[in-house]
């Protein structure tokens, strides 16, 4: 189903429209949504019309931001309007707008774009830990059910570090939850949440549990609308991080039901895990303001800085945003970045690499900054290293440094395992949410020798006796040169290359390279133009034959055909748990119950126990048992129809799996 014509719709507008439907019309909603987008036609005044037969036409008139943010902007000509099926179906077929898009025109979850004036370059970017917010009455408990959910999540992560899961304890903190619950390390005591925030988180937990229990097969428009209403309530209560997680789940459910090519069941399972874990921690009252997040990127004064360009990275989102992020390194070794991300998709991402840098009046484009440097006075910096472009910021271009010069050379001198652990972090983003992705600010540098291509990736060996790594494209889009550059490098076995990239937290010994350069003193290495200053941005620069050593300079054959090194993640039977969790996401509670009946349970848990993964086996057994638990009274009626217990069991197993897999990924870099 194409939604290109239909404008984005605010979550609360769709939720209200579905709520106004009668029970009879709600049953027909999913079928009515199916062909709405195909009938949509743009109007002359910027509106969009969707006809339903001869007597009903739904008209959407988005506001200045291009988003339908008010119920009055969606009207139908039928007699039942606004409580009609036509109106709700069109709103349900339209894309879901992010919570902050109505005010800023830029959705949450996208990298913030550089701004001007007193905005400090904050365009309403992705959620980052708040430094001061959510003051109010301290809350000790958010209710028994959600508090026990947080305990379940903590207990699951704790099992990963107790030896019950085969030594998977490297990713968990001393209290079981990765990184601890509450404020980030070194930030002092976390600020308490308000009563309204705890109530909103409890409502979000309930809606999320029902959506998980329904799964993709039964997670239609009505289930999604309940989740959207809870997400909007969370936003009003000041929980933007939880709202953003809920919107990701709704979009994932839609993509799965539409069988979208870009849909991945594992990604939807990860979105459910993040949403449930965050809602449980917030609803328990034990989380602080860091877990609540903030709707706008928080900037602090950074004083005077001298930064040097490392590389450029194209940014392309699933919601139509595109641009570039230029990574920088401070004189003291800290990572910074300057981004320019706006609506425009792929064309914007490809062209932004040469766009001007909007930072303190500096006369540079991103290509020049990636190979140059800046002296910044009055700098403003976010928690994840994003440089702001506020009124008091002044920037002057300075000479860039080669990768063989300090301070950049220190990146490649660090042992690869130590650098990997530093780049991956502890599996959280400072909020204490188990399984959250680490910050993308830190990059890893190392010198590698090319072994050759193996399947869809490039196999390399870290020089001086390091591990065998897999290089995969940082972005797989075919119109970006990442994959083409890696294929060209793969054609030169024995080539020694300096690589700067980001470790993949979900794959064993895998690096997503952003840039490459020659290794100082090596005879068989890259020959890059002088104006490239010793590095090629894999997302923008295209490597040519002249950039590689001649055939006479290449070493002899490097040995037998290329084979991957050991993959502890693929070899471990944890894939059985992952398949069980994804089965629950796809088919809901009923599918998990069916998977755990009869001999299927033994086939699931026996290999786990033989591999020493006793914690994973116990949690999988508890999940299947809870999924099949449907107590009924003497008349056959359900006595406990709540999905709370099932969601807690699923979350416990998911958090444990994330911690165990993260530990195996870390071990694979040894």
XYZ file of C-alpha atoms in Angstrom:
670
model
C 0.000 0.000 0.000
C 1.504 3.300 -1.083
C 0.993 6.286 1.189
C 2.957 8.835 -0.815
C -0.107 11.023 -1.571
C -1.573 10.996 1.921
C -0.082 13.514 4.384
C 1.214 12.416 7.801
C -1.380 12.309 10.577
C -0.754 13.133 14.235
C -1.168 10.043 16.459
C -3.882 11.607 18.616
C -6.038 12.483 15.590
C -6.075 8.867 14.415
C -6.653 7.548 17.939
C -9.679 9.852 18.420
C -11.165 8.848 15.068
C -10.936 5.133 15.893
C -12.325 5.666 19.379
C -15.454 7.307 17.945
C -16.333 4.240 15.875
C -18.918 1.748 17.023
C -17.886 -1.836 17.751
C -19.433 -2.954 14.457
C -17.454 -0.427 12.416
C -14.203 -1.221 14.215
C -14.408 -4.777 12.890
C -14.516 -3.414 9.336
C -11.737 -0.861 9.751
C -8.761 -2.942 8.591
C -10.547 -3.961 5.386
C -11.546 -0.353 4.705
C -7.965 0.872 5.126
C -6.559 -1.555 2.552
C -7.278 0.418 -0.627
C -7.587 4.000 0.642
C -4.134 5.114 -0.493
C -4.707 3.824 -4.032
C -7.796 6.065 -4.398
C -6.206 9.197 -2.915
C -5.859 12.154 -5.267
C -4.188 15.505 -4.524
C -6.337 18.627 -4.678
C -5.492 22.018 -6.124
C -5.277 23.735 -2.725
C -2.872 21.221 -1.144
C -5.643 19.003 0.153
C -6.047 15.277 -0.542
C -9.390 13.696 -1.507
C -10.273 10.020 -1.072
C -13.639 9.029 -2.613
C -15.833 6.257 -1.212
C -18.498 5.509 -3.789
C -20.770 8.314 -4.969
C -21.925 9.772 -1.649
C -18.789 10.004 0.496
C -15.504 11.842 -0.007
C -12.899 12.262 2.731
C -10.775 15.417 2.463
C -7.530 15.938 4.363
C -6.234 19.503 4.665
C -2.830 19.420 6.385
C -1.534 22.441 8.267
C 1.547 24.551 7.471
C 3.863 21.762 8.603
C 2.285 19.378 6.071
C 0.757 17.278 8.856
C -2.859 16.709 9.859
C -2.724 17.849 13.470
C -6.396 18.637 14.174
C -9.599 16.666 13.790
C -11.134 19.527 11.808
C -8.515 18.994 9.074
C -10.073 15.613 8.199
C -13.709 15.815 7.026
C -16.093 13.416 5.315
C -19.265 14.210 3.354
C -21.261 11.205 4.566
C -24.123 11.479 7.053
C -22.280 9.658 9.853
C -19.295 12.040 9.836
C -17.178 12.566 11.853
C -17.975 9.198 13.479
C -17.776 7.360 10.182
C -15.721 4.469 8.877
C -14.528 6.446 5.834
C -12.771 9.131 7.831
C -11.113 6.684 10.239
C -9.969 4.478 7.336
C -8.266 7.350 5.496
C -6.554 8.524 8.673
C -5.468 4.950 9.345
C -3.990 4.629 5.857
C -1.913 7.815 6.177
C 1.623 7.777 7.590
C 1.991 8.360 11.330
C 3.620 11.702 12.132
C 6.144 11.936 14.945
C 4.995 13.583 18.139
C 7.067 16.749 17.715
C 6.516 17.208 13.987
C 3.526 19.498 14.362
C 5.546 22.100 16.227
C 9.002 21.848 14.659
C 8.363 20.324 11.283
C 11.041 17.750 12.056
C 10.116 14.457 13.691
C 11.666 12.970 16.771
C 13.955 10.104 16.060
C 15.786 11.887 13.251
C 19.236 13.373 13.657
C 18.834 17.043 14.465
C 19.717 19.498 11.759
C 21.901 22.525 12.195
C 19.902 25.657 12.930
C 20.449 29.312 13.607
C 19.391 31.974 16.021
C 18.848 30.834 19.573
C 17.915 27.275 18.671
C 21.464 26.057 19.138
C 21.131 23.918 16.062
C 18.454 21.832 17.693
C 15.809 20.867 15.226
C 13.942 18.532 17.523
C 16.225 15.586 16.979
C 16.312 12.153 18.488
C 15.731 11.596 22.163
C 18.752 12.188 24.361
C 19.150 12.001 28.112
C 17.711 15.018 29.847
C 19.976 16.988 32.133
C 17.323 18.752 34.130
C 13.611 18.081 33.815
C 10.698 16.187 35.312
C 10.897 17.741 38.715
C 8.003 17.138 41.042
C 6.626 14.734 43.604
C 8.704 11.655 44.216
C 6.948 8.426 43.385
C 7.725 5.200 45.122
C 5.674 2.764 43.077
C 3.740 2.691 39.881
C 1.488 -0.260 40.668
C 2.152 -3.913 41.219
C 1.927 -5.099 37.637
C 4.283 -2.648 36.021
C 6.665 -2.712 38.944
C 6.905 -6.479 38.589
C 7.585 -6.003 34.885
C 10.612 -3.893 35.719
C 11.723 -6.544 38.172
C 11.294 -9.201 35.499
C 13.463 -7.236 33.108
C 16.107 -6.730 35.762
C 16.008 -10.386 36.750
C 16.412 -11.503 33.162
C 19.442 -9.337 32.631
C 20.800 -10.505 35.945
C 20.576 -14.112 34.812
C 22.963 -13.262 32.010
C 25.645 -12.441 34.519
C 25.188 -15.241 37.043
C 26.624 -18.069 35.037
C 23.208 -19.537 34.220
C 23.615 -18.456 30.605
C 27.028 -19.623 29.764
C 29.125 -16.655 30.748
C 27.001 -13.926 29.183
C 27.468 -11.470 31.946
C 29.717 -8.913 30.330
C 26.868 -6.582 29.344
C 25.055 -6.215 32.636
C 25.527 -4.027 35.645
C 25.730 -4.959 39.281
C 21.952 -4.761 39.745
C 21.098 -6.923 36.731
C 19.854 -4.161 34.457
C 22.537 -2.930 32.043
C 24.070 0.213 33.331
C 21.791 0.332 36.342
C 18.393 1.994 36.591
C 18.159 5.729 36.783
C 20.689 8.348 35.852
C 23.673 7.776 33.686
C 26.974 7.041 35.265
C 28.552 10.045 36.823
C 25.429 12.221 36.651
C 24.508 12.048 40.301
C 21.090 11.110 41.685
C 18.281 10.859 39.128
C 15.373 13.280 39.408
C 12.073 11.684 40.420
C 9.189 11.303 37.984
C 5.832 12.965 38.561
C 2.620 11.091 39.343
C 1.278 11.961 35.884
C 4.355 10.492 34.239
C 4.066 7.238 36.178
C 0.373 6.950 35.264
C 1.104 7.630 31.600
C 3.844 4.998 31.621
C 1.463 2.489 33.235
C -1.114 3.120 30.507
C 1.576 2.724 27.869
C 2.677 -0.563 29.422
C -0.894 -1.894 29.302
C -1.368 -0.877 25.668
C 2.024 -2.312 24.706
C 1.269 -5.603 26.443
C -2.025 -5.926 24.558
C -0.299 -5.150 21.245
C 2.373 -7.772 21.941
C -0.260 -10.331 22.891
C -2.124 -9.654 19.637
C 0.987 -9.817 17.455
C 1.179 -8.757 13.837
C -1.698 -10.994 12.756
C -4.207 -9.380 15.130
C -2.487 -6.022 15.602
C -4.739 -4.077 13.268
C -5.840 -0.461 13.291
C -7.779 -0.725 16.550
C -4.823 -2.160 18.485
C -2.525 0.413 16.909
C -4.891 3.246 17.809
C -4.858 2.235 21.477
C -1.076 2.272 21.408
C -1.071 5.672 19.695
C -3.405 7.109 22.333
C -1.123 5.845 25.094
C 1.866 7.299 23.228
C 0.189 10.706 22.984
C -0.614 10.601 26.711
C 3.049 9.823 27.395
C 4.087 12.813 25.331
C 1.741 15.151 27.190
C 3.143 13.825 30.461
C 6.703 14.605 29.370
C 7.882 11.133 28.303
C 9.085 11.709 24.726
C 11.465 8.744 24.757
C 8.594 6.371 25.518
C 6.400 8.048 22.909
C 9.079 7.651 20.230
C 9.446 3.945 21.106
C 5.676 3.437 20.787
C 5.595 5.124 17.382
C 8.377 2.838 16.174
C 6.318 -0.180 17.211
C 3.217 1.106 15.409
C 5.193 1.729 12.229
C 6.723 -1.736 12.517
C 3.288 -3.330 12.915
C 2.042 -1.478 9.854
C 5.030 -2.490 7.753
C 4.677 -6.127 8.817
C 0.960 -6.240 8.046
C 1.574 -4.633 4.644
C 4.483 -7.051 3.995
C 6.751 -4.131 3.246
C 10.110 -4.992 1.683
C 11.942 -2.982 4.334
C 10.231 -4.737 7.223
C 12.329 -6.969 9.485
C 10.677 -9.068 12.168
C 13.804 -8.893 14.321
C 13.678 -5.085 14.255
C 10.035 -5.119 15.364
C 10.917 -7.501 18.202
C 13.691 -5.110 19.249
C 11.247 -2.189 19.149
C 8.814 -4.087 21.391
C 11.642 -4.913 23.801
C 12.724 -1.292 24.044
C 9.144 -0.049 24.465
C 8.177 -2.577 27.139
C 11.435 -2.204 29.069
C 11.226 1.587 29.058
C 7.552 1.646 30.028
C 8.140 -0.872 32.829
C 11.011 1.113 34.334
C 9.095 4.385 34.115
C 5.885 2.922 35.521
C 7.720 1.349 38.451
C 8.739 4.813 39.645
C 12.355 3.721 40.029
C 13.602 5.409 36.847
C 14.742 9.011 36.734
C 14.396 11.849 34.270
C 17.152 10.435 32.066
C 14.847 7.545 31.128
C 12.034 10.028 30.431
C 14.090 11.817 27.781
C 13.497 15.263 26.399
C 11.601 16.421 23.325
C 14.448 18.674 22.248
C 18.143 18.054 22.241
C 19.729 19.499 25.367
C 22.875 21.564 24.777
C 25.427 22.708 27.319
C 28.266 25.189 27.093
C 31.443 23.578 25.814
C 33.751 26.586 25.942
C 36.486 26.792 23.314
C 37.175 23.737 21.187
C 39.557 22.719 18.430
C 38.167 19.859 16.366
C 39.523 17.949 13.366
C 37.512 16.236 10.638
C 37.434 12.449 10.484
C 34.875 11.568 7.804
C 31.407 12.185 6.390
C 28.480 9.775 6.680
C 25.255 9.878 4.616
C 22.095 9.837 6.730
C 18.949 8.326 5.235
C 15.864 7.552 7.327
C 12.761 5.504 6.653
C 10.584 8.565 7.282
C 11.865 10.570 4.318
C 14.715 12.505 5.903
C 18.185 12.663 4.400
C 21.446 14.500 4.925
C 24.954 14.139 6.204
C 26.756 13.793 9.524
C 30.392 14.867 9.679
C 32.377 13.220 12.458
C 35.039 15.230 14.273
C 37.697 14.554 16.874
C 38.649 16.996 19.598
C 42.208 17.769 20.611
C 41.650 15.734 23.804
C 40.308 12.696 21.941
C 36.545 13.334 22.359
C 34.164 12.656 19.477
C 31.914 15.386 18.061
C 29.648 15.667 15.040
C 27.923 18.263 12.876
C 24.795 17.146 11.031
C 22.543 18.539 8.351
C 19.435 16.359 8.051
C 16.200 17.601 6.490
C 13.292 16.266 4.434
C 14.397 15.046 1.030
C 15.313 11.377 1.326
C 18.003 9.879 -0.883
C 18.550 12.981 -3.048
C 19.146 15.074 0.052
C 21.562 12.494 1.502
C 23.597 12.382 -1.708
C 23.778 16.147 -2.145
C 24.311 17.166 1.463
C 27.889 15.900 1.439
C 28.905 19.135 -0.290
C 26.437 21.430 1.505
C 27.637 24.381 3.581
C 28.222 23.881 7.286
C 25.882 26.029 9.373
C 28.109 26.466 12.413
C 29.274 29.800 13.762
C 29.704 31.458 10.370
C 32.415 29.029 9.262
C 32.959 29.212 5.484
C 33.222 25.460 4.907
C 31.185 22.705 3.348
C 30.909 19.214 4.836
C 33.453 17.837 2.376
C 35.958 20.462 3.502
C 35.163 19.993 7.174
C 35.656 16.222 6.953
C 39.255 16.874 5.865
C 39.798 20.141 7.721
C 39.241 21.494 11.193
C 37.566 24.227 13.219
C 38.445 26.415 16.161
C 35.156 27.060 17.960
C 34.542 29.754 20.574
C 31.449 29.579 22.760
C 30.675 26.038 21.625
C 27.445 24.319 22.658
C 27.511 20.523 22.853
C 24.782 17.933 23.388
C 25.186 14.821 25.490
C 26.036 12.715 22.433
C 28.617 15.161 21.050
C 26.430 17.072 18.592
C 27.725 20.620 18.089
C 25.089 23.349 18.224
C 24.877 26.444 16.022
C 23.565 29.020 18.468
C 23.895 32.763 18.332
C 27.008 32.987 20.478
C 28.968 30.324 18.582
C 31.927 31.468 16.491
C 33.946 29.079 14.317
C 37.144 29.619 12.356
C 38.531 27.043 9.880
C 41.948 25.577 10.704
C 44.219 23.110 8.933
C 43.099 19.498 9.049
C 45.318 16.613 10.060
C 46.183 13.399 8.309
C 45.144 10.143 9.955
C 48.821 9.508 10.699
C 49.038 12.721 12.801
C 47.922 13.312 16.350
C 45.318 13.367 17.793
C 43.769 11.160 15.086
C 46.643 8.659 15.039
C 45.792 7.677 18.611
C 42.505 6.163 17.375
C 44.394 3.566 15.358
C 47.009 2.869 18.040
C 44.455 1.600 20.561
C 44.087 -2.223 20.803
C 41.079 -3.282 18.738
C 39.193 -5.045 21.542
C 39.635 -2.095 23.880
C 38.477 0.275 21.150
C 35.472 -1.951 20.399
C 34.327 -2.054 24.022
C 34.675 1.727 24.231
C 32.664 2.228 21.033
C 29.906 -0.256 21.891
C 29.402 0.987 25.429
C 27.444 -1.086 27.945
C 24.328 -1.809 25.916
C 22.352 1.171 27.201
C 22.087 4.817 26.256
C 22.347 6.222 29.755
C 18.701 5.696 30.623
C 19.074 2.210 32.035
C 16.735 0.772 29.404
C 17.914 -2.807 28.802
C 18.943 -3.552 25.260
C 18.995 0.074 24.139
C 21.406 0.872 21.359
C 24.654 2.528 22.406
C 25.572 6.003 21.321
C 26.750 6.243 17.723
C 29.231 9.008 18.516
C 32.255 6.776 19.219
C 34.070 5.264 16.252
C 36.669 2.507 16.014
C 39.872 2.676 13.988
C 42.210 -0.169 13.067
C 44.656 -1.344 10.396
C 43.533 -4.467 8.532
C 44.742 -6.780 5.776
C 42.191 -7.744 3.125
C 41.525 -11.479 2.930
C 38.709 -11.402 0.353
C 34.962 -11.426 -0.169
C 32.776 -14.011 1.533
C 29.110 -13.847 0.648
C 27.760 -10.349 1.134
C 30.664 -9.047 3.205
C 34.420 -8.502 3.163
C 36.725 -10.564 5.387
C 39.768 -8.791 6.811
C 42.388 -9.585 9.443
C 43.591 -7.007 11.934
C 47.341 -6.592 11.458
C 49.821 -7.740 14.103
C 47.869 -10.825 15.112
C 44.443 -9.284 15.596
C 41.076 -11.008 15.070
C 39.362 -11.730 11.763
C 36.627 -9.160 11.106
C 33.715 -8.850 8.708
C 33.210 -5.520 6.962
C 29.634 -4.767 5.940
C 28.284 -1.617 4.237
C 27.379 1.122 6.696
C 24.286 1.748 4.583
C 23.021 -0.899 2.122
C 21.172 1.455 -0.249
C 22.382 0.602 -3.783
C 22.646 4.262 -4.825
C 25.111 5.001 -2.043
C 28.686 3.861 -2.796
C 29.307 1.943 0.442
C 28.784 -1.532 -1.024
C 30.505 -0.744 -4.337
C 33.616 0.519 -2.557
C 33.820 -2.588 -0.381
C 33.484 -4.829 -3.448
C 36.370 -3.008 -5.111
C 38.545 -3.388 -2.003
C 37.659 -7.098 -1.853
C 39.240 -7.542 -5.270
C 42.710 -6.805 -3.855
C 43.645 -9.581 -1.378
C 46.689 -8.692 0.663
C 45.942 -4.977 0.573
C 46.628 -3.242 3.904
C 44.038 -0.576 4.742
C 43.362 1.786 7.629
C 39.640 1.604 8.498
C 37.444 3.909 10.558
C 33.956 2.653 11.330
C 31.336 1.633 13.813
C 31.092 -1.848 15.384
C 27.852 -3.678 14.678
C 26.334 -4.520 18.087
C 24.165 -7.306 16.641
C 26.758 -9.259 14.648
C 29.883 -11.082 15.762
C 33.190 -9.349 14.883
C 31.515 -7.027 12.371
C 32.543 -3.476 11.528
C 30.543 -0.962 9.487
C 33.298 1.149 7.852
C 32.689 4.828 7.161
C 36.085 5.725 5.704
C 39.358 4.086 4.675
C 42.892 5.330 4.134
C 46.445 4.139 3.480
C 48.562 2.601 6.230
C 51.739 4.650 6.799
C 54.854 2.768 5.734
C 53.010 -0.098 4.027
C 54.001 -0.950 0.450
C 50.700 -2.540 -0.580
C 48.157 0.035 0.473
C 45.846 2.668 -1.024
C 47.146 5.464 -3.256
C 44.724 8.303 -2.648
C 44.856 11.808 -4.183
C 46.588 14.455 -2.107
C 43.436 16.558 -1.893
C 41.690 13.687 -0.110
C 44.140 14.162 2.784
C 44.710 10.460 3.310
C 41.123 9.210 3.622
C 38.170 8.220 1.416
C 34.619 8.625 2.682
C 32.961 5.371 1.612
C 29.517 6.994 1.493
C 30.570 9.771 -0.900
C 33.948 9.091 -2.535
C 34.219 6.320 -5.126
C 37.435 4.321 -5.212
C 38.933 3.829 -8.668
C 41.546 1.470 -10.073
C 44.233 4.149 -9.835
C 43.741 4.274 -6.072
C 45.080 0.718 -5.661
C 48.614 -0.658 -6.056
C 49.572 -2.164 -9.388
C 49.644 -5.904 -9.968
C 53.433 -5.943 -9.581
C 53.181 -4.415 -6.120
C 50.612 -6.864 -4.839
C 51.724 -9.824 -2.711
C 51.297 -13.404 -3.867
C 48.255 -15.551 -3.116
C 47.110 -15.216 0.461
C 46.146 -18.836 0.942
C 43.068 -21.070 0.478
C 39.630 -19.740 -0.503
C 38.182 -17.158 1.825
C 36.271 -18.547 4.787
C 34.633 -16.767 7.652
C 36.136 -16.995 11.083
C 34.239 -18.564 13.984
C 30.931 -16.925 14.793
C 30.017 -17.588 18.443
C 26.692 -15.822 17.983
C 25.611 -18.044 15.102
C 26.978 -21.196 16.716
C 25.152 -20.667 20.015
C 21.624 -22.140 20.294
C 20.293 -18.730 21.319
C 18.720 -18.532 17.860
C 15.994 -20.799 19.231
C 15.048 -18.177 21.802
C 15.168 -15.460 19.164
C 12.852 -17.477 16.932
C 10.435 -18.008 19.818
C 10.342 -14.295 20.596
C 9.848 -13.377 16.943
C 7.117 -16.001 16.688
C 5.327 -14.169 19.488
C 5.708 -10.851 17.686
C 4.376 -12.300 14.436
C 1.573 -14.521 15.707
C 0.929 -13.202 19.186
C 0.399 -15.075 22.409
C -1.423 -17.955 20.751
C 1.540 -18.733 18.480
C 3.939 -18.887 21.442
C 1.563 -21.218 23.278
C 1.431 -23.543 20.275
C 5.230 -23.501 19.976
C 5.597 -24.634 23.593
C 3.261 -27.607 23.564
C 4.210 -31.274 23.428
C 7.687 -32.194 22.228
C 8.351 -28.663 20.999
C 9.256 -27.534 24.514
C 11.944 -30.207 24.908
C 13.332 -29.391 21.469
C 13.583 -25.756 22.539
C 15.139 -26.006 26.003
C 17.300 -29.150 25.767
C 19.908 -27.653 23.388
C 20.037 -24.543 25.553
C 20.789 -26.531 28.676
C 23.404 -28.659 26.917
C 25.179 -25.458 25.907
C 25.153 -24.193 29.494
C 22.452 -21.587 28.812
C 20.286 -22.556 31.746
C 18.947 -19.041 32.290
C 17.740 -18.802 28.704
C 16.081 -22.229 29.002
C 14.225 -21.309 32.203
C 12.970 -18.027 30.778
C 11.842 -19.710 27.549
C 9.927 -22.327 29.534
C 8.321 -19.624 31.652
C 7.297 -17.733 28.512
C 5.613 -20.703 26.843
C 3.876 -21.665 30.080
C 2.552 -18.149 30.613
C 1.409 -17.920 26.999
C -0.620 -21.109 27.457
C -2.056 -20.049 30.811
C -5.703 -19.083 30.221
C -7.590 -19.784 33.470
C -11.356 -20.124 33.116
C -14.271 -20.409 35.511
C -16.920 -23.119 35.632
C -18.771 -21.507 32.730
C -15.705 -21.374 30.482
C -15.138 -17.656 30.877
C -11.627 -16.268 31.232
C -10.860 -15.260 34.799
C -7.697 -13.358 33.873
C -7.753 -11.856 30.387
C -4.878 -9.481 31.082
C -1.817 -9.690 28.876
C 0.386 -8.353 31.676
C 1.894 -11.668 32.778
C 2.624 -12.738 29.225
C 4.298 -9.395 28.431
C 6.468 -9.680 31.543
C 7.591 -13.184 30.581
C 8.318 -12.123 26.985
C 10.235 -9.064 28.144
C 12.323 -11.070 30.604
C 13.375 -13.505 27.893
C 14.027 -10.686 25.391
C 16.216 -8.703 27.795
C 18.178 -11.801 28.707
C 18.699 -12.637 25.043
C 19.922 -9.105 24.273
C 22.429 -9.225 27.142
C 23.676 -12.699 26.211
C 24.090 -11.833 22.543
C 25.881 -8.605 23.384
C 28.365 -10.557 25.510
C 28.998 -13.005 22.675
C 29.564 -10.108 20.280
C 32.121 -8.604 22.646
C 33.867 -11.971 22.996
C 34.064 -12.371 19.200
C 36.492 -9.425 18.997
C 39.131 -11.218 21.055
